[in-house]
mmCIF file of C-alpha atoms in Angstrom:
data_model
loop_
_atom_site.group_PDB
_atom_site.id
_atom_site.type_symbol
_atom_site.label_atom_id
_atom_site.label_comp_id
_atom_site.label_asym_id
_atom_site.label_seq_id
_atom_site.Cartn_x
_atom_site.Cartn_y
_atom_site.Cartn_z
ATOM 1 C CA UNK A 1286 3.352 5.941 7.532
ATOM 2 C CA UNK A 1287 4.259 2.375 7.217
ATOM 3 C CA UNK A 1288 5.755 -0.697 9.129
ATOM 4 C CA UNK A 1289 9.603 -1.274 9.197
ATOM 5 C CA UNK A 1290 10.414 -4.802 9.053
ATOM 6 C CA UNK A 1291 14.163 -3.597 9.609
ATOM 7 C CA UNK A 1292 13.481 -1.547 12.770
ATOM 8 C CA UNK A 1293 12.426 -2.582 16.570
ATOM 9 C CA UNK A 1294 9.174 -4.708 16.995
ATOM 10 C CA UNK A 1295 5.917 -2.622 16.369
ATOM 11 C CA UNK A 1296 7.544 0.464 14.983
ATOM 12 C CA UNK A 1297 5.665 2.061 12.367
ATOM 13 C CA UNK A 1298 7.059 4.882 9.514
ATOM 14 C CA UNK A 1299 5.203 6.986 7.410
ATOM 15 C CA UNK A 1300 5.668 9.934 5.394
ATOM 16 C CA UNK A 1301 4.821 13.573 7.114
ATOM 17 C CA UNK A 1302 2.272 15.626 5.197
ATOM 18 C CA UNK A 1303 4.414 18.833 4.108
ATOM 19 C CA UNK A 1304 7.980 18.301 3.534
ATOM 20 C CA UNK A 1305 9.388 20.968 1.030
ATOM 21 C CA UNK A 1306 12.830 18.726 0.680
ATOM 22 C CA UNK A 1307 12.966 17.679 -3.263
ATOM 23 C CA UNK A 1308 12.890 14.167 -4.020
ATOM 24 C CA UNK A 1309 16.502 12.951 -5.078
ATOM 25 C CA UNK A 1310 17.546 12.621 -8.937
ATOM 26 C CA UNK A 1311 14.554 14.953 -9.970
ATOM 27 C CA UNK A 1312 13.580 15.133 -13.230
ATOM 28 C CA UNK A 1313 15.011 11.597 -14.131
ATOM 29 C CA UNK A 1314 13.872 8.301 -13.345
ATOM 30 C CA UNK A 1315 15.920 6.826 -10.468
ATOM 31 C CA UNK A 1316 17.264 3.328 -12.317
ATOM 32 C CA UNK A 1317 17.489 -0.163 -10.413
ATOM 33 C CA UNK A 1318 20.846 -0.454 -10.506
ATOM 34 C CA UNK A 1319 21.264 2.551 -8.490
ATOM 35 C CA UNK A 1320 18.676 1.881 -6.418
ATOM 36 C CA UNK A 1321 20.236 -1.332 -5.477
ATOM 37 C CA UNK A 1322 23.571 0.149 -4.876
ATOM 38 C CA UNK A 1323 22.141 2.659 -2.081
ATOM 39 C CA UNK A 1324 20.381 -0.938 -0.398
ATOM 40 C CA UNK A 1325 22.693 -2.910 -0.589
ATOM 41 C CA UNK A 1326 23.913 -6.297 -2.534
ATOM 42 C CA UNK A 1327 21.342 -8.420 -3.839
ATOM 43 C CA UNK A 1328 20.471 -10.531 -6.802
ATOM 44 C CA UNK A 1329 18.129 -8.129 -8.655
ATOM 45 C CA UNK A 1330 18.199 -9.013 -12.760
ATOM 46 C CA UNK A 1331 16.871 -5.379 -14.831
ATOM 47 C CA UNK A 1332 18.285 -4.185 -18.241
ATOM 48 C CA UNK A 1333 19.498 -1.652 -15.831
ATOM 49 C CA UNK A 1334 22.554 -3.966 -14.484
ATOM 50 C CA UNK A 1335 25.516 -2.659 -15.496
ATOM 51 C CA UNK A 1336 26.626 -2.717 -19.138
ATOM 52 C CA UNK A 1337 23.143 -5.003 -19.964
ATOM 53 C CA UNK A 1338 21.437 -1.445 -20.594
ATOM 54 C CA UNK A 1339 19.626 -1.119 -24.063
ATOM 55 C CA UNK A 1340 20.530 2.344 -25.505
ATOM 56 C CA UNK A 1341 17.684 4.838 -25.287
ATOM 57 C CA UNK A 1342 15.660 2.739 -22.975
ATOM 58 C CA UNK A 1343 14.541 4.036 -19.626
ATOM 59 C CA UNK A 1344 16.688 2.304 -17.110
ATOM 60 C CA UNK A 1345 13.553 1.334 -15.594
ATOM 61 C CA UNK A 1346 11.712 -2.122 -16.421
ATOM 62 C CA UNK A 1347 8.173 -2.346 -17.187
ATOM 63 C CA UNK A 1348 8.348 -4.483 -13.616
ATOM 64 C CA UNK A 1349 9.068 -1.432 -11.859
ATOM 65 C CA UNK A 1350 7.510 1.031 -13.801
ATOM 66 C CA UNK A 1351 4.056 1.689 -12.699
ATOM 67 C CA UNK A 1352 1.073 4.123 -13.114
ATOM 68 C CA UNK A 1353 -2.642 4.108 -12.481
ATOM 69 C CA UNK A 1354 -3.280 7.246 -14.351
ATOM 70 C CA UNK A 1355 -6.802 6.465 -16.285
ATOM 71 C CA UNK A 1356 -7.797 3.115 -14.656
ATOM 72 C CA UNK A 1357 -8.143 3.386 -10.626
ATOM 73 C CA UNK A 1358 -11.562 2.213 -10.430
ATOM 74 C CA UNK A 1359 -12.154 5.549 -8.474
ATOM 75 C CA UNK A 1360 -15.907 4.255 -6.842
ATOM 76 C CA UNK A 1361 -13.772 1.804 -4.472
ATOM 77 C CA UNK A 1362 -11.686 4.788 -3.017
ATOM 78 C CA UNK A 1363 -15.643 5.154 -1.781
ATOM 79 C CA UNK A 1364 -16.090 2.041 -0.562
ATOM 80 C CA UNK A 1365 -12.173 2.021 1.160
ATOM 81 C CA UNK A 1366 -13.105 5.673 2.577
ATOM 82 C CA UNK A 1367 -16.471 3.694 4.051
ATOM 83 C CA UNK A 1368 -14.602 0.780 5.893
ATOM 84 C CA UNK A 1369 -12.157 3.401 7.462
ATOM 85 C CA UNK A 1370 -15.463 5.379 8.933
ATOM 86 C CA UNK A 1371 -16.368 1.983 10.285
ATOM 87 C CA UNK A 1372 -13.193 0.893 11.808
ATOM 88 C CA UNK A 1373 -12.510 4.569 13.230
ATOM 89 C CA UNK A 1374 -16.525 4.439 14.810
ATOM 90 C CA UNK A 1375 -15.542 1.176 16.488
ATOM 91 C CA UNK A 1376 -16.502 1.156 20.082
ATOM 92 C CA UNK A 1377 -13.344 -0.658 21.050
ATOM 93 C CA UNK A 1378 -10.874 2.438 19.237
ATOM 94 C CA UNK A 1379 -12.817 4.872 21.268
ATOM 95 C CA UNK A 1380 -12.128 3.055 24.821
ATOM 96 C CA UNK A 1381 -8.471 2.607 23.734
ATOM 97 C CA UNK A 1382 -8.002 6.300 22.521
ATOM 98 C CA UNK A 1383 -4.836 7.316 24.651
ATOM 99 C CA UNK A 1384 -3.509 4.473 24.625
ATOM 100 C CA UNK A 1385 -0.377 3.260 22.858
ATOM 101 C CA UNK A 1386 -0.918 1.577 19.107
ATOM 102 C CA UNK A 1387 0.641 -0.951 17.361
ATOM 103 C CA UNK A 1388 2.592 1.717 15.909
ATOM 104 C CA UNK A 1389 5.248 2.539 19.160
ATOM 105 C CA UNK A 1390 5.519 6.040 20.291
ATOM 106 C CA UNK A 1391 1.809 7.226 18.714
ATOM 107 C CA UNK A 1392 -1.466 6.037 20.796
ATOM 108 C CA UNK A 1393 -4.674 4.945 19.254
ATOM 109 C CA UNK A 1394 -5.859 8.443 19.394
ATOM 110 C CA UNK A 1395 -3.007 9.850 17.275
ATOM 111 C CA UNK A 1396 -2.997 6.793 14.066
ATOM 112 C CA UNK A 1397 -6.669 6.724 13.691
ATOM 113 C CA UNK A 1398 -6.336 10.910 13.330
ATOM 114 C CA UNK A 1399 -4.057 9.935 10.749
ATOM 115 C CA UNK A 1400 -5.916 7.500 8.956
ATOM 116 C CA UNK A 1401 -8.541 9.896 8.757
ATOM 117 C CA UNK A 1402 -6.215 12.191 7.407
ATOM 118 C CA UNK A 1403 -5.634 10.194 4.103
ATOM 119 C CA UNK A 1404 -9.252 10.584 2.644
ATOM 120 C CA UNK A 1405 -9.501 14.468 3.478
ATOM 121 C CA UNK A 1406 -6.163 14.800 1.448
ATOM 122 C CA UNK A 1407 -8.060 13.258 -1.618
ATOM 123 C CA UNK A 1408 -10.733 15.600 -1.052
ATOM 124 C CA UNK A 1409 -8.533 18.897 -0.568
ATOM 125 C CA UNK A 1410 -5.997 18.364 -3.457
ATOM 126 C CA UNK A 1411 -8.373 16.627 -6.135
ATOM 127 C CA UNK A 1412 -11.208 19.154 -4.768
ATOM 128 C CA UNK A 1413 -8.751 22.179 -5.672
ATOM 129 C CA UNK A 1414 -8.754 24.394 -8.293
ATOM 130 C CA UNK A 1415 -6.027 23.475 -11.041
ATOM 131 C CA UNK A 1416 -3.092 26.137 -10.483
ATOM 132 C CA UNK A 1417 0.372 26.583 -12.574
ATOM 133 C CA UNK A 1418 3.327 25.092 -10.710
ATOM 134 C CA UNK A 1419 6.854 24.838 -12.126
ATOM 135 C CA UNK A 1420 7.262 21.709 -9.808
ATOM 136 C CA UNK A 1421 8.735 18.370 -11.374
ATOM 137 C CA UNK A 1422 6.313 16.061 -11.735
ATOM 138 C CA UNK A 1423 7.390 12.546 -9.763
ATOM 139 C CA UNK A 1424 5.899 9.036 -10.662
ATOM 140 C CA UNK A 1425 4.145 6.648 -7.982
ATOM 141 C CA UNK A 1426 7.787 5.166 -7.465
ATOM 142 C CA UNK A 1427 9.207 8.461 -7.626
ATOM 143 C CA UNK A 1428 7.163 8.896 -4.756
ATOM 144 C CA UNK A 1429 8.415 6.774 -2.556
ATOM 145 C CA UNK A 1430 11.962 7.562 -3.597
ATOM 146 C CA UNK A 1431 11.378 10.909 -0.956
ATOM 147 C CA UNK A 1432 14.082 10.902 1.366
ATOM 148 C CA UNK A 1433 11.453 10.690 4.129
ATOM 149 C CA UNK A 1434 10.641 7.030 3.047
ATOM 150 C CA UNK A 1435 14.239 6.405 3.256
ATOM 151 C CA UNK A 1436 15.123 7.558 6.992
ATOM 152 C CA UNK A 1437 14.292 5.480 9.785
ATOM 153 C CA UNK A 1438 11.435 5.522 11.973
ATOM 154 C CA UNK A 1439 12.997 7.514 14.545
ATOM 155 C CA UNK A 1440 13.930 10.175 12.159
ATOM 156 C CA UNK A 1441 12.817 13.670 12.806
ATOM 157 C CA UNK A 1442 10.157 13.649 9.985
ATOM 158 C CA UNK A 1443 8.007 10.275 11.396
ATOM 159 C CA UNK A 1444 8.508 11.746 14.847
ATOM 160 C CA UNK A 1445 7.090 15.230 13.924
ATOM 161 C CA UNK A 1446 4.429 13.126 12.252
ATOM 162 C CA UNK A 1447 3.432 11.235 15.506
ATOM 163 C CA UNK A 1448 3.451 14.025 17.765
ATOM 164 C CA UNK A 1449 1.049 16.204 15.270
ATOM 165 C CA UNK A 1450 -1.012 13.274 15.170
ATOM 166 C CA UNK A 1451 -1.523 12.957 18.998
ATOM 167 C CA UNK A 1452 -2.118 16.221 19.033
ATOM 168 C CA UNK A 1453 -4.771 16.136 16.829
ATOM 169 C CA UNK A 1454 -5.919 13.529 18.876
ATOM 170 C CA UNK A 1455 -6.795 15.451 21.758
ATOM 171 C CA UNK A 1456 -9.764 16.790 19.783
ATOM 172 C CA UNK A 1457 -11.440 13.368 20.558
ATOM 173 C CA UNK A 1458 -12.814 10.447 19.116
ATOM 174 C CA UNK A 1459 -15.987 12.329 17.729
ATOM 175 C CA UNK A 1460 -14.164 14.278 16.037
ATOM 176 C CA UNK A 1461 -11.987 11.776 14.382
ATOM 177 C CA UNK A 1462 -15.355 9.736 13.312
ATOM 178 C CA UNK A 1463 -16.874 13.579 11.915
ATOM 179 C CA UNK A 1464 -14.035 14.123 9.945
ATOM 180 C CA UNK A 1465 -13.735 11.099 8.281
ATOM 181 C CA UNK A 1466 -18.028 11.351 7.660
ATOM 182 C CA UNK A 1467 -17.501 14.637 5.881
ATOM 183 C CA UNK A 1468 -14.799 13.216 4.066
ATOM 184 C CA UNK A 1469 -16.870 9.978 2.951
ATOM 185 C CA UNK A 1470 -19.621 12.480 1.973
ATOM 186 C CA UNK A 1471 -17.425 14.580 -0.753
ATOM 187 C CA UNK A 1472 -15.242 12.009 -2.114
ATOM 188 C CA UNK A 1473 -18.059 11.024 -4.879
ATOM 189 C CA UNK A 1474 -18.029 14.602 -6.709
ATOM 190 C CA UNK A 1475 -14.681 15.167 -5.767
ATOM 191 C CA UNK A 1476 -13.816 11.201 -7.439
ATOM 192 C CA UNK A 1477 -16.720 12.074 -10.457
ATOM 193 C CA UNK A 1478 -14.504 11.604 -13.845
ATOM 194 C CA UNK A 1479 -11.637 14.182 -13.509
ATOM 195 C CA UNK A 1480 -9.482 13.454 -16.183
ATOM 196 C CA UNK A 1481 -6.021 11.272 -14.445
ATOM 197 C CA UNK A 1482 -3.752 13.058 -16.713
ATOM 198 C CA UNK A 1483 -4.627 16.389 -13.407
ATOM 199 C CA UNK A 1484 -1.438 16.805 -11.476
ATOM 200 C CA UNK A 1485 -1.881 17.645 -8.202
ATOM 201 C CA UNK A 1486 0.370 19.054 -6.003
ATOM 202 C CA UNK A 1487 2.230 16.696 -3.043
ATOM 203 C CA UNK A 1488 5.516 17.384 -1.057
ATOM 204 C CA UNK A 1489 7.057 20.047 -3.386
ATOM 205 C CA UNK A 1490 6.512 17.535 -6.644
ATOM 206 C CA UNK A 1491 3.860 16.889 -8.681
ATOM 207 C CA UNK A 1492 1.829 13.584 -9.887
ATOM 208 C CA UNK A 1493 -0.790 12.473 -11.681
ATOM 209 C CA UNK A 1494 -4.248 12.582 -9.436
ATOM 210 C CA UNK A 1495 -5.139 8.605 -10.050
ATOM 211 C CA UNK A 1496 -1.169 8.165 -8.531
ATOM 212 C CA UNK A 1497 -1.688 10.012 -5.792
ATOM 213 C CA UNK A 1498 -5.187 8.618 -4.884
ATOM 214 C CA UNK A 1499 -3.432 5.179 -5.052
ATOM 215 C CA UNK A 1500 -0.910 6.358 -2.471
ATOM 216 C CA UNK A 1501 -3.698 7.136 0.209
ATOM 217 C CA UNK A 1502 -5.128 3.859 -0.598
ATOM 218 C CA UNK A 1503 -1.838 2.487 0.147
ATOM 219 C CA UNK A 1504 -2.157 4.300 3.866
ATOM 220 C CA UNK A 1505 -5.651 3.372 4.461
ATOM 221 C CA UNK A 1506 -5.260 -0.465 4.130
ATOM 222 C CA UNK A 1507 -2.016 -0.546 5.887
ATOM 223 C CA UNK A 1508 -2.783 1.744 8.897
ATOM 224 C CA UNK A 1509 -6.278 -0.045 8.950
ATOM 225 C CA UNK A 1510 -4.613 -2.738 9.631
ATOM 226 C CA UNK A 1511 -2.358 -1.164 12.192
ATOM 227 C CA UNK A 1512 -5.508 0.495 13.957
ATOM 228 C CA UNK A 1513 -7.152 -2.871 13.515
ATOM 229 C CA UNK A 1514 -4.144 -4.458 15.731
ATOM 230 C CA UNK A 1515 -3.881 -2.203 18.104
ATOM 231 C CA UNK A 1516 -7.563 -2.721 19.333
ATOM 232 C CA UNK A 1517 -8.164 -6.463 18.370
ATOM 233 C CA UNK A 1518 -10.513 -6.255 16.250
ATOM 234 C CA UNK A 1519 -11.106 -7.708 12.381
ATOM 235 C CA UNK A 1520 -9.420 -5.723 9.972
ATOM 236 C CA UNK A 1521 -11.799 -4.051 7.271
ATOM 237 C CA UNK A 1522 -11.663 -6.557 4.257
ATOM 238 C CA UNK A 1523 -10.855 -4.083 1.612
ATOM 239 C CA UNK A 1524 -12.116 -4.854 -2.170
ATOM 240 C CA UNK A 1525 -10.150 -6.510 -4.917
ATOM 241 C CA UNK A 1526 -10.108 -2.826 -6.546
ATOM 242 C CA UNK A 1527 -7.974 -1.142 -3.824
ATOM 243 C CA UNK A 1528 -5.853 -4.131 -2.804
ATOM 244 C CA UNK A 1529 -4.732 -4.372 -6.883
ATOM 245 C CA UNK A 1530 -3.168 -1.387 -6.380
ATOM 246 C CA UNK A 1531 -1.993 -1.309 -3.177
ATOM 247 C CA UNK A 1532 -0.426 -4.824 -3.428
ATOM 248 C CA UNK A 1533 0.768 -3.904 -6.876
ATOM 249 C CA UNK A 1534 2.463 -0.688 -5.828
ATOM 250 C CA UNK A 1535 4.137 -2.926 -2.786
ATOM 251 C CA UNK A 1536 4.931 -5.474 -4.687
ATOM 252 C CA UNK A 1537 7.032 -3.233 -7.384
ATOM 253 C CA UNK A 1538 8.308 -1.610 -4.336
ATOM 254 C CA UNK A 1539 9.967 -4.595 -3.052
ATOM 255 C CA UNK A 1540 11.080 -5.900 -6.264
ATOM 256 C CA UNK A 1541 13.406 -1.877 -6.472
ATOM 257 C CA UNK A 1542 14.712 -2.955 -3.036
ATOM 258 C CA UNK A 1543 15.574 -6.316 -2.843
ATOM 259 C CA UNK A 1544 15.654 -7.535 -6.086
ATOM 260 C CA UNK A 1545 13.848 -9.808 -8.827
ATOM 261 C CA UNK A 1546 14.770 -13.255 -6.893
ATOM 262 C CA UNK A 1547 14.047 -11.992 -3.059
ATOM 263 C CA UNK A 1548 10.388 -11.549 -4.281
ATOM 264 C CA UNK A 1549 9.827 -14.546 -7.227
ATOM 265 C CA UNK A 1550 11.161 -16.752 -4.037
ATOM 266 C CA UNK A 1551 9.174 -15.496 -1.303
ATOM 267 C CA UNK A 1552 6.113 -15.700 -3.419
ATOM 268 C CA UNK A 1553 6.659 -19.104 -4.875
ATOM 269 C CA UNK A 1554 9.282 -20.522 -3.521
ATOM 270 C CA UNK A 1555 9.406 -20.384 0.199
ATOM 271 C CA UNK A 1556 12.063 -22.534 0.783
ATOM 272 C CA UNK A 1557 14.882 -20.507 -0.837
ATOM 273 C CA UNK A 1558 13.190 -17.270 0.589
ATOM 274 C CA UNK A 1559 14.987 -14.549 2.668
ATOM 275 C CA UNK A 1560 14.203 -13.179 5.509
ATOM 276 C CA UNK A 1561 12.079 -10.623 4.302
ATOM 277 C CA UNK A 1562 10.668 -8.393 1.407
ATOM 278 C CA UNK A 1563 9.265 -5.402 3.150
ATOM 279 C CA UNK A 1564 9.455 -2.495 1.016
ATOM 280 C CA UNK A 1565 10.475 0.123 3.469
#
């Protein structure tokens, strides 16, 4: 689930937990030119623009090709698993339960269930016994190439997603606060040195289990933050070990959007920056 920039004030998106639909241009890497052609003009420079492609060269650039199989310091996924237990516990989340979040249409209730949800998902797939699969396996971009991250936030698969999570809300705030305790509890064995070459099963692809670990990071700090918002309270301050990734994985994510120059400008040079960078 994530924030749209491009939709109405306080809207948030994310991804639902089982979508069967196949991400687009399977089995091949999805190249910035095209990319840029489904988002419209920009500036973007690659070795993908159009006739500057070296032959037999991914028409990705290192830039925007990113992995972090075999070194996701996996100890902080601990530690980021820890600070969600303490923001969920909070007092203040617990008095605001039904209310609505930052995130319109989905009360407090509903994103803290879904925060919670993103450390039991490391636990159930990495916790799994290894089976066969014939699935494709999809890179961390790849990932976020599923048409889900592409529709808006009022698309049937983010409102699906908000109305299970209410749902699940209903259970309570002490349940919310258990789950994610049992959660903190097993991540250590379930995190203890499997190699990051596993795949592990997510939304009818595959990818490798330090890639997929990296995406719930990617949920935790940004719906911390949401959850943080939406009961005015500090947000957790997350360790340089998760936000490498996250921001990294952002940051990439931006640059297949809106090009080289949106993000070299808003990041250095403010005063030839556009609007915004937002990834999603």
């Amino acid at each position: 689930m994530k924030d749209s920039s491009s939709s109405r004030p306080g809207t948030c998106r994310s991804v639902p937990t089982r979508i069967s639909t196949a991400l687009p241009h399977a089995g091949r890497p999805l190249c910035l030119e095209s990319r840029r052609r489904r988002a419209g003009p920009n500036r973007a420079q690659s070795h993908c623009t159009r006739g500057l492609r070296p032959v037999g060269r991914t028409c990705q650039t290192p830039a925007v090709t990113l992995s972090y199989a075999g070194r996701l310091d996996r100890p902080a996924v601990v530690r980021a698993a820890a600070l969600v237990h303490g923001l969920v516990a909070r007092t203040e989340v617990e008095a605001a339960w039904t209310r609505e979040s930052s995130c319109a249409g989905m009360t407090v209730g509903g994103l803290a269930r879904h925060l919670v949800a993103q450390s039991a998902y490391v636990v159930s797939l990495l916790g799994a016994e290894p089976t066969s699969s014939d699935a494709p396996a999809a890179s961390l971009l790849d990932h976020y190439a599923h048409p889900a991250w592409l529709e808006g936030v009022d698309g049937e698969s983010h409102r699906l997603l908000r109305e299970r999570s209410d749902a699940q809300a209903t259970e309570g705030h002490q349940v919310a606060v258990s789950l994610q305790a049992e959660a903190l509890a097993a991540l250590p064995a379930v995190l203890a040195d499997p190699p990051a070459t596993v795949l592990v099963p997510w939304q009818a692809r595959r990818m490798a289990s330090d890639d997929f670990v990296v995406t719930r990071l990617l949920e935790m700090v940004v719906h911390s933050d949401d959850l943080a918002a939406s009961v005015d309270v500090p947000v957790p301050a997350f360790d340089d070990a998760v936000l490498e990734p996250v921001l990294g994985t952002l940051t990439a994510l931006a640059v297949v959007r809106h090009g080289q120059d949106a993000v070299v400008r808003t990041l250095s040079r403010p005063q030839r920056a556009p609007g915004s960078i937002s990834p999603f």
